[in-house]
Short mmCIF file of C-alpha atoms and ligand atoms in Angstrom, two decimals:
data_model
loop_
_atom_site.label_atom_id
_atom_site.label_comp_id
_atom_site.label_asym_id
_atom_site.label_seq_id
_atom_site.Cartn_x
_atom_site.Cartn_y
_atom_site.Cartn_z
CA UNK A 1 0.00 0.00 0.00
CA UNK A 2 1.14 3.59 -0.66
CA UNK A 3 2.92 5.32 1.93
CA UNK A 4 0.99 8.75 0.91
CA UNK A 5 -2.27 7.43 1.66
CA UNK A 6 -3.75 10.09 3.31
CA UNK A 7 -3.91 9.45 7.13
CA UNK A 8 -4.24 11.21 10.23
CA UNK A 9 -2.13 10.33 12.91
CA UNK A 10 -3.10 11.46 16.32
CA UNK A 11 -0.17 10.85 18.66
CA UNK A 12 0.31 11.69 22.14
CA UNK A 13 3.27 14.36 21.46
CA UNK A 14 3.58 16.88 24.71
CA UNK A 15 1.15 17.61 27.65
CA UNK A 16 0.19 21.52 28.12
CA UNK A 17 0.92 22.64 31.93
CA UNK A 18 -2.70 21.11 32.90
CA UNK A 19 -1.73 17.68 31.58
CA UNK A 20 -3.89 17.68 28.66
CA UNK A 21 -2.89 15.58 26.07
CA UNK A 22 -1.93 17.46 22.93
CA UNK A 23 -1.93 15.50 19.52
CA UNK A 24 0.01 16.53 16.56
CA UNK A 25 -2.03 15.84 13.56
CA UNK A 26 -0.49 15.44 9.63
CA UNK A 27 -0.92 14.00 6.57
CA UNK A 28 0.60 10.87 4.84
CA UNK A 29 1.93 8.78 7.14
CA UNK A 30 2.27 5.15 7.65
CA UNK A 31 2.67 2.92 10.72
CA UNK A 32 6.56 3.59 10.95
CA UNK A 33 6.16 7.10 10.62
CA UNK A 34 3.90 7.06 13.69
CA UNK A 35 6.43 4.75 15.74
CA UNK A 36 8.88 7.16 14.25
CA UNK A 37 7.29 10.86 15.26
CA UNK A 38 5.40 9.27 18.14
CA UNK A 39 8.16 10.78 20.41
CA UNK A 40 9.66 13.80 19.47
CA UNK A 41 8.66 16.15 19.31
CA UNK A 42 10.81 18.74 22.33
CA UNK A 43 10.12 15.64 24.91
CA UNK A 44 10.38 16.55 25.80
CA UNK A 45 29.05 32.73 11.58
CA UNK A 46 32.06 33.91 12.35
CA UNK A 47 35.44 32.67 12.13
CA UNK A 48 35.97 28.85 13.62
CA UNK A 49 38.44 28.30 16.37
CA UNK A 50 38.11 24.54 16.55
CA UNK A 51 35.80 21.81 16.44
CA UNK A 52 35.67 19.14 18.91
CA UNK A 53 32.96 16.03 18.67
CA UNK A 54 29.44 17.02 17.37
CA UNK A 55 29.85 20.84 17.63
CA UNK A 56 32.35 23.62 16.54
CA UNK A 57 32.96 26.45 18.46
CA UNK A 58 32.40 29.69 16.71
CA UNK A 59 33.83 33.17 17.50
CA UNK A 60 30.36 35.44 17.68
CA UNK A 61 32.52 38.58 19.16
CA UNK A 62 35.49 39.78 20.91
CA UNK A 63 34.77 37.17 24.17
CA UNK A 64 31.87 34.86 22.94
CA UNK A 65 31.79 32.23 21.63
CA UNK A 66 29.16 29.68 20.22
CA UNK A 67 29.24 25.63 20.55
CA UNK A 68 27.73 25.03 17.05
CA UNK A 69 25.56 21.62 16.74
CA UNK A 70 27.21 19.83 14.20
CA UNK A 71 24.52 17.30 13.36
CA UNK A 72 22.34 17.37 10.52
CA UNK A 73 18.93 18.60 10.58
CA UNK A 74 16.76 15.80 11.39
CA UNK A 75 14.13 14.40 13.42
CA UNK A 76 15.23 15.22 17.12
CA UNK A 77 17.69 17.70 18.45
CA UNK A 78 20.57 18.92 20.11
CA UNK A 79 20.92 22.36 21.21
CA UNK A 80 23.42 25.30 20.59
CA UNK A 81 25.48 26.52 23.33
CA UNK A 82 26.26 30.15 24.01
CA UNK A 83 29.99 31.36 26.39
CA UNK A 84 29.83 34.98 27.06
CA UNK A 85 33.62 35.98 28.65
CA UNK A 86 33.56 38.30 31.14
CA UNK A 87 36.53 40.45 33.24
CA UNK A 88 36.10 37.99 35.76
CA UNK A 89 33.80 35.07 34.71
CA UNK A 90 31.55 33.48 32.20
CA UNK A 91 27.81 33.26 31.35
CA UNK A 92 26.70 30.78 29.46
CA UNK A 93 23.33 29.89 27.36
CA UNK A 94 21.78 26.87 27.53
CA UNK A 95 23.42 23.71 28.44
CA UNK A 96 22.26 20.78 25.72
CA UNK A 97 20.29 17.95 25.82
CA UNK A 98 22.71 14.98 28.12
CA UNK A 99 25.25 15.48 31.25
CA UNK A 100 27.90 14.17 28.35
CA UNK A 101 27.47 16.96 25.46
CA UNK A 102 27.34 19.77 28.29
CA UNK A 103 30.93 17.90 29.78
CA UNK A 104 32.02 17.96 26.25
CA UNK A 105 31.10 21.89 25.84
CA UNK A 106 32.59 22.65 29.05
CA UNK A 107 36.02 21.10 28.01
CA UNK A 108 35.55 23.67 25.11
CA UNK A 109 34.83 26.67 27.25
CA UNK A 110 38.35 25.14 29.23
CA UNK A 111 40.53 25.68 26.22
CA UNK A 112 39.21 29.43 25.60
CA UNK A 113 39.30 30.19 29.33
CA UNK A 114 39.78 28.73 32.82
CA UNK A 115 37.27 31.34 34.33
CA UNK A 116 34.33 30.26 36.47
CA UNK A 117 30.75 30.28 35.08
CA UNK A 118 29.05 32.35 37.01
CA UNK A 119 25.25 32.45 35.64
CA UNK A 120 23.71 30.18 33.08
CA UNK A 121 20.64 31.12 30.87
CA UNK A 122 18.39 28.76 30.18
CA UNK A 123 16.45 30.25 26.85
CA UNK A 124 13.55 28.08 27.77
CA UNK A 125 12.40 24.64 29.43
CA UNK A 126 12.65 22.42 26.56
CA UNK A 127 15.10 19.00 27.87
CA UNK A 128 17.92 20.05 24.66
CA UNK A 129 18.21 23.26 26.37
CA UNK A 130 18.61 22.59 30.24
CA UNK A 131 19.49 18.62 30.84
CA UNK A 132 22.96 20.00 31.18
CA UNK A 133 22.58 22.13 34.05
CA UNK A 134 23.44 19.47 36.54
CA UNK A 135 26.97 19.34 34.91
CA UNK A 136 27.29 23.01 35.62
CA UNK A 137 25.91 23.16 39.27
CA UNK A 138 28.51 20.43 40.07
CA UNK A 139 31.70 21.72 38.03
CA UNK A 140 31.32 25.73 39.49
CA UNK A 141 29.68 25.90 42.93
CA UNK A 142 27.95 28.84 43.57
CA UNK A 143 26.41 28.92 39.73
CA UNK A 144 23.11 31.01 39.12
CA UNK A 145 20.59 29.68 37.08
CA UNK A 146 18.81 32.36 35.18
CA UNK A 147 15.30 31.09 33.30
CA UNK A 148 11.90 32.89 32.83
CA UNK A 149 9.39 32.89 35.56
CA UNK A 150 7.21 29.97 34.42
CA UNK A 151 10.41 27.58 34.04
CA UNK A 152 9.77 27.09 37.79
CA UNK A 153 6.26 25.39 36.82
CA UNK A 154 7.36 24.01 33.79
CA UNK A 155 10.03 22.10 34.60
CA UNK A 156 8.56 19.53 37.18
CA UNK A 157 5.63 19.60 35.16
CA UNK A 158 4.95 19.46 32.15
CA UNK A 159 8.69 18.86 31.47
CA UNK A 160 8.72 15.55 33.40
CA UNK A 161 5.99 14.41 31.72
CA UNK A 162 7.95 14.64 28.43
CA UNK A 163 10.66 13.54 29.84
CA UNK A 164 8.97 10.19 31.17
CA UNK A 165 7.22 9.68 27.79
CA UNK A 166 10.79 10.13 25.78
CA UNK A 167 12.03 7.36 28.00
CA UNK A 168 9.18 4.91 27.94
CA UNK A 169 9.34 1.93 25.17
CA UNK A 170 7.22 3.97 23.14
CA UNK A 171 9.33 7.22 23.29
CA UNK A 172 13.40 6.96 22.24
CA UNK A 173 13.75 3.20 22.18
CA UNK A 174 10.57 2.80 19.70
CA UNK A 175 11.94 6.14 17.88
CA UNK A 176 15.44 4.33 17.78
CA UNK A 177 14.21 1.24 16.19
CA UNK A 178 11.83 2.72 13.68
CA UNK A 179 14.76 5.08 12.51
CA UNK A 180 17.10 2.13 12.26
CA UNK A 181 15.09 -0.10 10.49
CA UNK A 182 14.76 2.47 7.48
CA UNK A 183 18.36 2.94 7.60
CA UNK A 184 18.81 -1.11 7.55
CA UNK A 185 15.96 -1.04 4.73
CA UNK A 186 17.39 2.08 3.06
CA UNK A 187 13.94 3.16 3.37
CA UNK A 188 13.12 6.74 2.48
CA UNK A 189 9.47 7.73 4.41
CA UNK A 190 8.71 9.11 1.26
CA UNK A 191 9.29 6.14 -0.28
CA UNK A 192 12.19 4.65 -2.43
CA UNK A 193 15.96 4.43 -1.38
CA UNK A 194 17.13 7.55 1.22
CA UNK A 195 18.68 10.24 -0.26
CA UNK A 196 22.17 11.19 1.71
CA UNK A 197 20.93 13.85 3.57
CA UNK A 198 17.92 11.58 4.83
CA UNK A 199 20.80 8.97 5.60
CA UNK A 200 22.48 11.14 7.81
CA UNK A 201 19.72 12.94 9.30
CA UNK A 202 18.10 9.83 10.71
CA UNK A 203 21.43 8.88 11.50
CA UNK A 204 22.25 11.71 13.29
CA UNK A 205 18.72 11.65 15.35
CA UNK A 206 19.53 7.93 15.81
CA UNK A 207 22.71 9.28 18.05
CA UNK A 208 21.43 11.92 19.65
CA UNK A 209 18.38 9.49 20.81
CA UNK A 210 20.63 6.91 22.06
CA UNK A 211 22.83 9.65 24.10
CA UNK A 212 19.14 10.40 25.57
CA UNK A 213 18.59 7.16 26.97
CA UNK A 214 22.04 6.30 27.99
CA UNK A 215 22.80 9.56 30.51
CA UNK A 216 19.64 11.18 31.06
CA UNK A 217 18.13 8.41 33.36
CA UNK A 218 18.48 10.06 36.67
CA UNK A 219 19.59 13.18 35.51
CA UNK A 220 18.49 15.94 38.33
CA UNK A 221 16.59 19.15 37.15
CA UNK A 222 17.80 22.17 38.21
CA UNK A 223 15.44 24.78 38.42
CA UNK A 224 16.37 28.40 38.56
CA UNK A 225 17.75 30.36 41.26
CA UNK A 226 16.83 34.16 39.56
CA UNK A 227 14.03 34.27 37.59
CA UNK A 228 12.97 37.43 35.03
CA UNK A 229 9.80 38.21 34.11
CA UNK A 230 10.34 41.04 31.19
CA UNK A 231 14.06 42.02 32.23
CA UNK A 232 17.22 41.35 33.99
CA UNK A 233 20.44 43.36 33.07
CA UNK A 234 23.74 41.57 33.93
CA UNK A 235 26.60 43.72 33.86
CA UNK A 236 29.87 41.74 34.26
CA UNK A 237 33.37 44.31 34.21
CA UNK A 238 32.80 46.03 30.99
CA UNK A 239 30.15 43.51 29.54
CA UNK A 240 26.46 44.66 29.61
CA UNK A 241 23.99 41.04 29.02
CA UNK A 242 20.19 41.80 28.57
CA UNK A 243 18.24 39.43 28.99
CA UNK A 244 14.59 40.11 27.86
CA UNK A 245 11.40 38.63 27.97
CA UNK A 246 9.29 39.56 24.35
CA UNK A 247 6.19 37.88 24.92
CA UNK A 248 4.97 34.20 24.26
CA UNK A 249 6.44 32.51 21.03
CA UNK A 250 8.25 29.23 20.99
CA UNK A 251 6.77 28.75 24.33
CA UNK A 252 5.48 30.97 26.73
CA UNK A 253 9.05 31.42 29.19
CA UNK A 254 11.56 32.29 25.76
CA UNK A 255 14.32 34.80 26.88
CA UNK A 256 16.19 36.25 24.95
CA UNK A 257 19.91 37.30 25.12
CA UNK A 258 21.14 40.65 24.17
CA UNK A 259 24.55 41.82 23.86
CA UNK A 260 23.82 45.57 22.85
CA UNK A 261 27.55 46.89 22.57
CA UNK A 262 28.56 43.58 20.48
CA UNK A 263 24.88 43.71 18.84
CA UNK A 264 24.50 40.05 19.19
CA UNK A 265 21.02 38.17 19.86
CA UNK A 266 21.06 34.54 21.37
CA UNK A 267 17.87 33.82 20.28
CA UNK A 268 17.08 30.32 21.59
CA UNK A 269 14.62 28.68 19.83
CA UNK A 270 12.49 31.48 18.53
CA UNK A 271 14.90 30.78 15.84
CA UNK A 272 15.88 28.14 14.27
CA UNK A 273 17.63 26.90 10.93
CA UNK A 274 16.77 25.68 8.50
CA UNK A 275 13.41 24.90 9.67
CA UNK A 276 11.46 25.84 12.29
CA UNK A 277 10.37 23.84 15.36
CA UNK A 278 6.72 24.72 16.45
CA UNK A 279 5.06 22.96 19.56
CA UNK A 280 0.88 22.80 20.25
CA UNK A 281 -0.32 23.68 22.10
CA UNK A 282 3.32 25.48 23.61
CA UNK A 283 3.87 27.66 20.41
CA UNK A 284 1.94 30.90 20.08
CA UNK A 285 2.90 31.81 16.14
CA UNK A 286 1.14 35.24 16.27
CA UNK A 287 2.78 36.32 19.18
CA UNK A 288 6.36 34.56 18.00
CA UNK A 289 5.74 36.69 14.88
CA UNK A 290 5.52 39.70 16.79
CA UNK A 291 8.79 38.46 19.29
CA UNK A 292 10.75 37.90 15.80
CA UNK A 293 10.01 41.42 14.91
CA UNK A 294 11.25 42.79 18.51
CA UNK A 295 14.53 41.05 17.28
CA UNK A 296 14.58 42.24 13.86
CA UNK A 297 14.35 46.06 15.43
CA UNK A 298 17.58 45.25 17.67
CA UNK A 299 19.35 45.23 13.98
CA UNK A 300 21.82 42.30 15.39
CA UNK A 301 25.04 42.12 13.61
CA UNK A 302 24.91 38.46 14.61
CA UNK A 303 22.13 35.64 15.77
CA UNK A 304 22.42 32.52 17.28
CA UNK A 305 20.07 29.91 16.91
CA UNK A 306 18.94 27.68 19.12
CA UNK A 307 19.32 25.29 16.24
CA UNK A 308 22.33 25.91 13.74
CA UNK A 309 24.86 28.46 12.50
CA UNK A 310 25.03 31.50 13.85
CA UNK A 311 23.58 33.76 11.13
CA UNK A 312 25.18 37.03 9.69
CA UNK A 313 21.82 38.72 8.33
CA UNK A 314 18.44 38.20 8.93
CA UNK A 315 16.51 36.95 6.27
CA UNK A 316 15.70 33.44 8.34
CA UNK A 317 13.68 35.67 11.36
CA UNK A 318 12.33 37.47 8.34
CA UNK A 319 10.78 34.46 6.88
CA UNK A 320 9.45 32.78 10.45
CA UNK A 321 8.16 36.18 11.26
CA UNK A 322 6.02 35.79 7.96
CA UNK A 323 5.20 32.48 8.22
CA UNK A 324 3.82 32.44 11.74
CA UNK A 325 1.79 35.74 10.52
CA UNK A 326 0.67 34.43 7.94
CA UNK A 327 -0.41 31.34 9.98
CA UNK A 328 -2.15 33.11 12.69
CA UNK A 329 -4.19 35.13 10.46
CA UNK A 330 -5.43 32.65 8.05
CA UNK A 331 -6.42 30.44 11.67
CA UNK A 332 -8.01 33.10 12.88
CA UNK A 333 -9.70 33.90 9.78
CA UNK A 334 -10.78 30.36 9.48
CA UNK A 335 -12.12 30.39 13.06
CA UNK A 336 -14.09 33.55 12.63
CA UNK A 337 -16.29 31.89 9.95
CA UNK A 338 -16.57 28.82 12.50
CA UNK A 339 -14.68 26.28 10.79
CA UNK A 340 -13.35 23.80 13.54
CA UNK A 341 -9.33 22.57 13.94
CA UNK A 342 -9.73 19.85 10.51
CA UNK A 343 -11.42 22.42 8.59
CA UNK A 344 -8.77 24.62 9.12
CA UNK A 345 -6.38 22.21 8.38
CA UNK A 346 -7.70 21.03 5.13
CA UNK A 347 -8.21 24.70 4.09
CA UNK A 348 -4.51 26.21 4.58
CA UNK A 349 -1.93 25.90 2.19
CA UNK A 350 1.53 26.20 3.03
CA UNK A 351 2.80 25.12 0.22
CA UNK A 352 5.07 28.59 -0.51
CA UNK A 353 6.56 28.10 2.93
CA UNK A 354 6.90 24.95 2.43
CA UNK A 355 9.55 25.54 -0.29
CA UNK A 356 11.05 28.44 1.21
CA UNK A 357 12.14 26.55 4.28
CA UNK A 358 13.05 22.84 2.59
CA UNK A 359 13.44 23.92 -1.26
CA UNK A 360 14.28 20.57 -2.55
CA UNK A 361 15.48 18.73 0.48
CA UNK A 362 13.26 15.76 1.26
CA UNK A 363 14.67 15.78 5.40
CA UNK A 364 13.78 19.84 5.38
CA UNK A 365 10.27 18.80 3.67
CA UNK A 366 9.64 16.03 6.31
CA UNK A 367 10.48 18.43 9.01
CA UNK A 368 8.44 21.28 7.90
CA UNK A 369 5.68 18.44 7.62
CA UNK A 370 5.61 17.37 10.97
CA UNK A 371 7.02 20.30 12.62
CA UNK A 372 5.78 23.60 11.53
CA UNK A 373 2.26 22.85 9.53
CA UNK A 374 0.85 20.14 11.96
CA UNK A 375 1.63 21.67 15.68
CA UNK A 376 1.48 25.33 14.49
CA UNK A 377 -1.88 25.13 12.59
CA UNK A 378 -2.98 23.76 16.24
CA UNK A 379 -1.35 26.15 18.01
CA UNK A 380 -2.81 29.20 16.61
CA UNK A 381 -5.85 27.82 16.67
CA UNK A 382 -5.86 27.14 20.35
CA UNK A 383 -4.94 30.72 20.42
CA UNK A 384 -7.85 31.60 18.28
CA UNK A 385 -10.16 29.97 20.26
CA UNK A 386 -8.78 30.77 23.87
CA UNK A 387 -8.19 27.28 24.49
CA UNK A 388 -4.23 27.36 24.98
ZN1 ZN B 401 15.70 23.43 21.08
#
């Protein structure tokens, strides 16, 4: 049977903060595909200076530096990392997805510097961006943990109950398998043989997965020790951090990091290359429209991504700024004249997006699929409809 029959998959992806069970909804997929997606979603460039295991480090300014995720885009995650040198110490942004990769990024940070980290950001609750913070606590006593105000409900929330569903048979391991056996079958979801880039994006997801399950049993959350609400200004010797609050976007705690004499953004995920990640019902695409704009009006010289390279203009927030727009409006267009959340998805067409984002790429078309027109189609209708 054809792999494109059309089929909706409903598939227990992320609870909201009240433990309702979200479903992410899309077209065309078979009974590998669900095994496959059933878990992932979030459970859950300047000059280079050197590159050590799955990420480079990147020279952003005079004194920071990015850890650069090396793996391919593909169907789970690991997060970019963010050292800000100080006079006297170091800040750091985010901490990746397992103890190991945040050791690994630490040894980094040890060959540009042997000063202490003093605060860590987390951009936001999602396990790629704050599983590592246990590594930190340990390796520099005394370490502040800096996250937005609702990190302190999300975490042991809504977080755990990702976290538990990644690590149950039918999270990772099932993911695992399922990805494996289409690399075994050379089995592209679209059907046919993979192309290389599908080869090595499952293959790289297949890794990152397995690093999940091996160190993250037992891992301890650490929650944050200073929280901000819309603002907290850091100023370390002659470096001035802002870290800002812009409203609700990739999820509703996203801060974002603002080195105004250096012009850089550390954006976490409200941007990512080369394709978006959206959650539902945790995205709000109107209001990460409008957050994407607050950047854009910053002019940064640089951005860093939660996902991928740090980018030198800003064409990519340009295009998620329009796309979650565009989104919003056609959802709540579509809920004004009382269609309900499959109407809505039959009628919108993001087929220009679609190509903008993943042009050719079958991985970047799969991606967009699953992770931009199934949970953000939800999520702005949720928002439509006041049921977020
Ligand atoms: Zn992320």
């Amino acid at each position: 049977m054809s792999q494109y029959r059309k089929v909706h998959c409903r598939l227990p992806i992320a609870d909201s903060r009240r433990y309702r069970v979200t479903v992410l909804t899309f077209e065309m997929c078979d009974r590998t595909m669900r095994l496959l997606l059933a878990t992932l979603f979030f459970l859950l460039l300047a000059s280079s200076a050197f590159a050590t295991g799955n990420f480079k480090i990147v020279k952003v300014a005079d004194g920071v530096y990015a850890a650069i995720r090396t793996e391919p885009p593909g169907l789970t995650v690991n997060a970019n990392s963010v050292f800000i040198i100080n006079d006297e110490d170091v800040v750091v942004v985010d901490t990746t997805l397992t103890p190991g990769t945040a050791r690994e990024t630490i040894a980094a940070l040890r060959q540009l510097t042997n000063k202490p980290v003093k605060y860590v950001i987390n951009t936001h609750w999602h396990d790629d961006h704050i599983m590592g913070n246990q590594v930190y606590r340990d390796t520099f006593p005394g370490v502040e943990f800096i996250g937005h105000t609702s990190l302190t409900d999300y975490l042991p929330t809504t977080g755990l109950t990702n976290r538990r569903g990644a690590m149950s048979e039918q999270g990772y391991p099932a993911f695992i398998n399922a990805l494996k056996s289409r690399l075994d079958k050379n089995e592209s979801v679209f059907g046919g043989p993979m192309t290389t880039e599908e080869r090595e994006g499952y293959s790289g997801s297949v890794g990152i997965a397995e690093r999940y399950m091996a160190e993250n049993p037992g891992v301890e959350i650490v929650l944050p020790t200073t929280t901000v609400r819309e603002r907290l200004t850091l100023q370390r010797g002659k470096r001035t951090i802002d870290i800002r609050y812009l409203g609700r976007g990739h999820t509703s705690g996203d801060l974002v990091v603002y080195l105004p004499k250096e012009r850089v953004v550390i954006a976490g995920d409200l941007v990512v290359w080369p394709v978006p990640y959206v959650g539902s019902p945790q995205s709000h695409p109107g209001n990460w429209s409008k957050a994407l704009q607050q950047i854009l009006a910053l002019r940064p010289k640089r951005i860093v991504p939660g996902h991928g390279p740090v980018l030198k203009e800003d064409s990519q927030l340009k295009a998620m700024s329009r796309l979650f727009s565009t989104i919003d409006e056609q959802v709540r267009a579509a809920v004004k004249r009382g269609e309900n959340l499959e109407q809505v998805r039959s009628g919108i067409n993001l087929d220009y997006f679609r190509d903008m984002f993943a042009g050719d790429s079958r991985m970047r078309k799969l991606i967009f699929r699953n992770y931009v027109v199934g949970p953000a189609v939800e999520a702005a209708y949720l928002d439509a409809t006041g049921n977020f």
